[in-house]
Short mmCIF file of C-alpha atoms in Angstrom, two decimals:
data_model
loop_
_atom_site.label_atom_id
_atom_site.label_comp_id
_atom_site.label_asym_id
_atom_site.label_seq_id
_atom_site.Cartn_x
_atom_site.Cartn_y
_atom_site.Cartn_z
CA UNK E 19 -65.65 -34.41 -68.51
CA UNK E 20 -62.32 -35.97 -69.40
CA UNK E 21 -60.31 -35.41 -72.47
CA UNK E 22 -59.83 -38.30 -74.89
CA UNK E 23 -56.29 -39.62 -74.74
CA UNK E 24 -54.07 -38.70 -77.63
CA UNK E 25 -52.18 -41.44 -79.32
CA UNK E 26 -48.51 -40.95 -79.96
CA UNK E 27 -47.69 -39.48 -83.32
CA UNK E 28 -46.42 -41.91 -85.90
CA UNK E 29 -42.93 -41.40 -87.26
CA UNK E 30 -42.77 -39.70 -90.63
CA UNK E 31 -42.19 -41.80 -93.72
CA UNK E 32 -38.75 -40.23 -94.08
CA UNK E 33 -37.77 -41.28 -90.56
CA UNK E 34 -39.04 -44.82 -91.21
CA UNK E 35 -37.00 -45.08 -94.42
CA UNK E 36 -33.92 -43.81 -92.56
CA UNK E 37 -34.32 -46.41 -89.82
CA UNK E 38 -34.70 -49.22 -92.34
CA UNK E 39 -31.64 -48.17 -94.34
CA UNK E 40 -29.25 -47.52 -91.43
CA UNK E 41 -28.42 -50.09 -88.77
CA UNK E 42 -28.53 -49.43 -85.05
CA UNK E 43 -24.80 -48.70 -84.89
CA UNK E 44 -25.03 -45.83 -87.38
CA UNK E 45 -24.73 -42.98 -84.81
CA UNK E 46 -21.48 -44.52 -83.51
CA UNK E 47 -20.06 -45.03 -87.01
CA UNK E 48 -20.97 -41.46 -88.01
CA UNK E 49 -19.39 -40.06 -84.83
CA UNK E 50 -16.16 -42.02 -85.39
CA UNK E 51 -16.00 -40.81 -88.99
CA UNK E 52 -16.39 -37.19 -87.93
CA UNK E 53 -13.90 -37.63 -85.10
CA UNK E 54 -11.22 -39.01 -87.44
CA UNK E 55 -11.59 -35.96 -89.68
CA UNK E 56 -11.72 -33.58 -86.69
CA UNK E 57 -15.36 -32.79 -87.57
CA UNK E 58 -14.31 -31.06 -90.80
CA UNK E 59 -15.56 -31.46 -94.36
CA UNK E 60 -12.93 -33.37 -96.34
CA UNK E 61 -13.55 -31.33 -99.50
CA UNK E 62 -13.46 -27.97 -97.70
CA UNK E 63 -11.79 -28.20 -94.27
CA UNK E 64 -12.90 -24.64 -93.46
CA UNK E 65 -16.45 -25.99 -93.16
CA UNK E 66 -17.82 -28.14 -90.35
CA UNK E 67 -18.94 -31.65 -91.32
CA UNK E 68 -22.74 -31.69 -91.24
CA UNK E 69 -23.34 -35.01 -92.99
CA UNK E 70 -21.61 -38.37 -93.15
CA UNK E 71 -21.90 -39.44 -96.78
CA UNK E 72 -22.15 -43.07 -97.91
CA UNK E 73 -19.89 -43.79 -100.87
CA UNK E 74 -21.74 -47.06 -101.41
CA UNK E 75 -24.41 -49.19 -99.72
CA UNK E 76 -23.23 -52.66 -100.80
CA UNK E 77 -20.03 -54.63 -101.17
CA UNK E 78 -19.37 -58.18 -102.36
CA UNK E 79 -20.87 -59.55 -99.11
CA UNK E 80 -24.12 -57.60 -99.54
CA UNK E 81 -25.48 -54.61 -97.63
CA UNK E 82 -22.91 -52.80 -95.50
CA UNK E 83 -25.40 -51.26 -93.05
CA UNK E 84 -23.89 -51.50 -89.57
CA UNK E 85 -20.38 -52.34 -90.76
CA UNK E 86 -19.40 -49.18 -92.65
CA UNK E 87 -15.69 -48.37 -92.46
CA UNK E 88 -14.86 -44.67 -91.96
CA UNK E 89 -12.88 -43.39 -94.92
CA UNK E 90 -13.74 -46.42 -97.04
CA UNK E 91 -17.54 -46.56 -97.06
CA UNK E 92 -18.42 -43.20 -95.46
CA UNK E 93 -16.82 -39.73 -95.36
CA UNK E 94 -17.76 -36.47 -93.58
CA UNK E 95 -18.95 -33.54 -95.73
CA UNK E 96 -20.51 -30.12 -95.24
CA UNK E 97 -24.03 -29.58 -96.58
CA UNK E 98 -22.83 -27.82 -99.76
CA UNK E 99 -20.28 -30.50 -100.68
CA UNK E 100 -22.77 -33.26 -99.85
CA UNK E 101 -25.15 -31.76 -102.40
CA UNK E 102 -22.36 -31.57 -104.98
CA UNK E 103 -21.31 -35.24 -104.66
CA UNK E 104 -24.95 -36.30 -105.18
CA UNK E 105 -25.12 -34.65 -108.61
CA UNK E 106 -25.91 -36.93 -111.51
CA UNK E 107 -22.39 -36.91 -112.96
CA UNK E 108 -20.90 -38.07 -109.62
CA UNK E 109 -23.59 -40.43 -108.29
CA UNK E 110 -24.95 -43.63 -109.86
CA UNK E 111 -28.68 -44.15 -109.25
CA UNK E 112 -30.11 -47.62 -109.68
CA UNK E 113 -33.79 -47.27 -110.59
CA UNK E 114 -34.66 -50.89 -109.75
CA UNK E 115 -33.18 -50.97 -106.24
CA UNK E 116 -32.19 -47.45 -105.15
CA UNK E 117 -32.00 -48.19 -101.42
CA UNK E 118 -29.00 -50.49 -101.72
CA UNK E 119 -27.49 -50.12 -105.20
CA UNK E 120 -26.99 -46.35 -105.38
CA UNK E 121 -23.30 -45.54 -105.19
CA UNK E 122 -20.64 -42.98 -105.92
CA UNK E 123 -19.04 -43.17 -109.36
CA UNK E 124 -15.63 -44.83 -109.15
CA UNK E 125 -13.47 -41.75 -109.93
CA UNK E 126 -15.24 -39.68 -107.26
CA UNK E 127 -15.27 -42.61 -104.82
CA UNK E 128 -11.49 -42.99 -104.93
CA UNK E 129 -10.95 -39.23 -104.85
CA UNK E 130 -13.05 -38.91 -101.68
CA UNK E 131 -11.29 -41.85 -100.04
CA UNK E 132 -7.86 -40.38 -100.79
CA UNK E 133 -8.90 -36.92 -99.59
CA UNK E 134 -10.26 -38.38 -96.34
CA UNK E 135 -7.05 -40.21 -95.48
CA UNK E 136 -4.82 -37.34 -96.66
CA UNK E 137 -6.78 -34.98 -94.39
CA UNK E 138 -6.54 -37.41 -91.45
CA UNK E 139 -2.76 -37.78 -91.88
CA UNK E 140 -2.08 -34.07 -92.43
CA UNK E 141 -4.23 -33.02 -89.47
CA UNK E 142 -2.41 -35.50 -87.20
CA UNK E 143 1.06 -34.56 -88.47
CA UNK E 144 0.23 -30.91 -87.86
CA UNK E 145 -0.22 -31.68 -84.16
CA UNK E 146 2.99 -33.72 -84.12
CA UNK E 147 4.92 -30.76 -85.56
CA UNK E 148 3.41 -28.38 -83.01
CA UNK E 149 4.23 -30.75 -80.15
CA UNK E 150 7.74 -31.25 -81.53
CA UNK E 151 8.32 -27.50 -81.68
CA UNK E 152 6.80 -26.82 -78.24
CA UNK E 153 10.12 -27.28 -76.34
CA UNK E 154 11.89 -24.91 -78.75
CA UNK E 155 9.14 -22.31 -78.43
CA UNK E 156 9.22 -22.68 -74.62
CA UNK E 157 13.01 -22.24 -74.63
CA UNK E 158 12.79 -19.10 -76.80
CA UNK E 159 9.99 -17.55 -74.75
CA UNK E 160 11.47 -18.26 -71.33
CA UNK E 161 15.08 -17.65 -72.32
CA UNK E 162 16.35 -20.66 -70.40
#
């Protein structure tokens, strides 16, 4: 007696919604965003970035899915900070079309953008300073 074949399980409704909302290039965009911020949360750099947060889903040309710009449309956050920026006072929810019209409130949006780019610049300058001081440190340690 043979066993009846099992059909493949259907994706969950949450997974289906995710695939509809995010374009095929989303994993690459999310990875670039995290890489720019050295995989750190921009609100608390002591925490690892666990989520890449959309500041908005639309611009004047329509939906931005697949053409998000790191630091302009998306920023990396830890789980705790991601929950905070989704609070009602920081996040605008459109009841008629939530999938594409939800967005960050303007004062938080610009604060997150500025923090992202400040973190990127400071983290890069930190390495420049270390590399600039490396010959001096080498000279002091070796005595030559």
